[in-house]
Coordinates of C-alpha atoms in Angstrom, one line a residue:
X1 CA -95.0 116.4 17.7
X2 CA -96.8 114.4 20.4
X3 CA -95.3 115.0 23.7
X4 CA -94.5 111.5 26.0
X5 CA -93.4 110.6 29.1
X6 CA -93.0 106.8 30.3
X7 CA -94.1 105.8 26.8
X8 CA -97.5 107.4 26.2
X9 CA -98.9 109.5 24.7
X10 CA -99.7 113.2 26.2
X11 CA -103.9 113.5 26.5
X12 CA -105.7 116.7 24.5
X13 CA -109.3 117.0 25.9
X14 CA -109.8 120.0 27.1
X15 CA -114.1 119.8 28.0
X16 CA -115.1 120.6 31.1
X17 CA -115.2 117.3 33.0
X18 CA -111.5 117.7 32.3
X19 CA -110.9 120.9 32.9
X20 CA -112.6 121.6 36.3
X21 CA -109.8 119.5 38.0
X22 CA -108.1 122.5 37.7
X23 CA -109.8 124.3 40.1
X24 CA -110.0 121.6 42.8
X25 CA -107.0 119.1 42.5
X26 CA -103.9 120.7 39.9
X27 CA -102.1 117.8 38.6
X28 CA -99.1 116.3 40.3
X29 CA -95.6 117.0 39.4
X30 CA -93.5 113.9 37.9
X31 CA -89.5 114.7 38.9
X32 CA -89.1 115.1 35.1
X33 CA -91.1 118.3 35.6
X34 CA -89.1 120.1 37.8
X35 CA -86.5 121.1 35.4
X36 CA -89.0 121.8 32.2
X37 CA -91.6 123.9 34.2
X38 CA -88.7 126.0 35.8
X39 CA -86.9 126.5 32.2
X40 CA -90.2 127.6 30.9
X41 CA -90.6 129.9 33.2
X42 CA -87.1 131.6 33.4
X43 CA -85.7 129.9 36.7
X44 CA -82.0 129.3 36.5
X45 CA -83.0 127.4 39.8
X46 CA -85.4 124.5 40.4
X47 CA -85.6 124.7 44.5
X48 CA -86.4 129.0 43.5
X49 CA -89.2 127.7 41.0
X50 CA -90.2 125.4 43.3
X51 CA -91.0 128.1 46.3
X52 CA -92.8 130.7 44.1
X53 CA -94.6 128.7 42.1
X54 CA -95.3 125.0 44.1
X55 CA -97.0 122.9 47.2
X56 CA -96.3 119.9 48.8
X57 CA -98.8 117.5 49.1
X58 CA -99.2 114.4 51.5
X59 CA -98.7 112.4 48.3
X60 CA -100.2 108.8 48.2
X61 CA -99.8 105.7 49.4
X62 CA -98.8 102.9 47.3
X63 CA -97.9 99.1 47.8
X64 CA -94.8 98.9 46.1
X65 CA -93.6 95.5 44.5
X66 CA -92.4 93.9 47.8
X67 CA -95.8 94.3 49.0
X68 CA -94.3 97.4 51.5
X69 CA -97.1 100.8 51.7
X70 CA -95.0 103.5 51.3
X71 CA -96.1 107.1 51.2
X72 CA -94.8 109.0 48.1
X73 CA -95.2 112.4 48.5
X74 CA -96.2 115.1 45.8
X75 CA -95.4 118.3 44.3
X76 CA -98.2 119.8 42.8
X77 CA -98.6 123.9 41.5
X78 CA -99.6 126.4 43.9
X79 CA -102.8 127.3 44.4
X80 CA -104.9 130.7 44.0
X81 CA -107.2 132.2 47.2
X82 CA -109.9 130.7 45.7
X83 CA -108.4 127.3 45.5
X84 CA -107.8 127.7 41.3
X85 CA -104.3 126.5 40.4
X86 CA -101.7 129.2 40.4
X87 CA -101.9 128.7 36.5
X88 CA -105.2 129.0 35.6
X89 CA -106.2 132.3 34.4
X90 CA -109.7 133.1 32.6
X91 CA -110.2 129.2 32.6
X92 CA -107.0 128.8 30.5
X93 CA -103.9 127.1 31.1
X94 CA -100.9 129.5 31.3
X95 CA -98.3 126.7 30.7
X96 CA -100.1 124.1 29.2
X97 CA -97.7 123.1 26.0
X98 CA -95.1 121.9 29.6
X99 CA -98.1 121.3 32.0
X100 CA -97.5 118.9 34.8
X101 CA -97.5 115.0 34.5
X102 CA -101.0 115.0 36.4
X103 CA -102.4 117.7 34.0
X104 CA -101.2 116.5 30.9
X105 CA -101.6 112.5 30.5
X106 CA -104.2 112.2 33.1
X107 CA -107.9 113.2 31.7
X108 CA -111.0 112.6 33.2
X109 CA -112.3 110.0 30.4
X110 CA -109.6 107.6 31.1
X111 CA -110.5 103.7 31.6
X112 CA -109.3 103.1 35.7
X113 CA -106.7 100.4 34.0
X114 CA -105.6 103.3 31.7
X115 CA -104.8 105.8 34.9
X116 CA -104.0 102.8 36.9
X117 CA -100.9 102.0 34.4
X118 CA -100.0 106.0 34.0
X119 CA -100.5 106.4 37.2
X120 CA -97.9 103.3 38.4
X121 CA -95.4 105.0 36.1
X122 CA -95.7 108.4 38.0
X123 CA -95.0 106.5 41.1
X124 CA -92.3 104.4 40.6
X125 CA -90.2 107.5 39.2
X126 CA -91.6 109.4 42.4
X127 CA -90.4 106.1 44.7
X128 CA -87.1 106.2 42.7
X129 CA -86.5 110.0 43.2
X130 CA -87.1 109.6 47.0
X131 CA -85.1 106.9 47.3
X132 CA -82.4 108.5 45.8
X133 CA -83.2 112.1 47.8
X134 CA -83.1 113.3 44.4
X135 CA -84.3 117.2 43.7
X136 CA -88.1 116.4 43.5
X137 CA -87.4 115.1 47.0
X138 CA -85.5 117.3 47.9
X139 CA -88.0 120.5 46.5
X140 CA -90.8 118.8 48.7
X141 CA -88.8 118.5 51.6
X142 CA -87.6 122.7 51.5
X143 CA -91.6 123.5 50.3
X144 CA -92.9 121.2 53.4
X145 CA -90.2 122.8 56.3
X146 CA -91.4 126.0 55.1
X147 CA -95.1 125.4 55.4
X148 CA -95.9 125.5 52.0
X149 CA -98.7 122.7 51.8
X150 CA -101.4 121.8 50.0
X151 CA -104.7 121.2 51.4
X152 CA -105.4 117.5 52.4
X153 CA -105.8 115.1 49.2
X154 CA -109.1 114.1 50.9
X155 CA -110.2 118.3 51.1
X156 CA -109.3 118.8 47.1
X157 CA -111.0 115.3 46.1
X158 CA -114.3 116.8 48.6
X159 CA -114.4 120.5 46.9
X160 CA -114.0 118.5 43.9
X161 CA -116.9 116.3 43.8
X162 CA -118.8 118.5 45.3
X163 CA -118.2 121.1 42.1
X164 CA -118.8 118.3 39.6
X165 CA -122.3 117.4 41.6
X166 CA -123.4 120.8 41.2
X167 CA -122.4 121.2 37.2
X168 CA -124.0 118.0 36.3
X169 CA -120.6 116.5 35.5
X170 CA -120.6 113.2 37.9

């Protein structure tokens, strides 16, 4: 069975342009997420999985439908010392049958409406969590008062690029 979230459909391509965001920018966490990662993993506790195994990110900025830019911080997995996510080993994907929302219906052969729509759905359940303090906001507000950040969006997008330049992949 297909997995979904917000009505579509999860993505399967697992080539290298796909893949090599995993070593630059890990996917970001839809609240959803929280509670499936952590069970997978054998947390009785979201805000414990959250510490061991998480960042928080700046997040983005958004217009939101009153035409107000709001900033909608991100969760997104924790990172190796050589900037791999913390669940990539030997270029495979230790939890990818529950991966994150970012990892699993975002792929690098999208159409820009196609991530624009997926990625609209991500942020208005982010923007309702927030506004709500729910636990995803609440797990990115523990993560950020302990220092437990991600590199800069702009940093990740950089080492990014950069990698795909020199594979031949952009």
């Amino acid at each position: 069975m297909t997995r979904t979230e917000f009505g579509f459909a999860r993505t399967s391509c697992a080539c290298r342009r796909c893949t090599i965001s995993c070593e630059h920018v890990p996917g970001a966490l839809a609240p959803a997420d929280l509670p499936r990662l952590a069970a997978h993993l054998g947390y009785a506790d979201v805000l414990g999985f959250a510490r061991d195994n998480l960042l928080a990110s700046e997040g983005v900025q958004v217009t939101t439908d009153q035409g107000k830019l709001v900033t909608l911080p991100t969760l997104v997995p924790a990172t190796q010392p050589n900037g791999h996510c913390k669940f990539l080993k030997s270029g495979r994907c230790e939890i990818h049958a529950v991966s994150p929302f970012g990892c699993a219906f975002i792929d690098a052969h999208q159409s820009d409406a196609d991530y624009a729509v997926r990625a609209d759905a991500l942020y208005r359940d982010l923007y309702q969590d927030r506004q709500t303090n729910g636990p995803y906001a609440q797990a990115w507000a523990d993560l950020s008062a302990r220092g437990m950040l991600a590199p800069p969006l702009q940093t990740r997008q950089y080492r990014l690029n950069k990698a795909m330049r020199r594979e031949k992949l952009a």
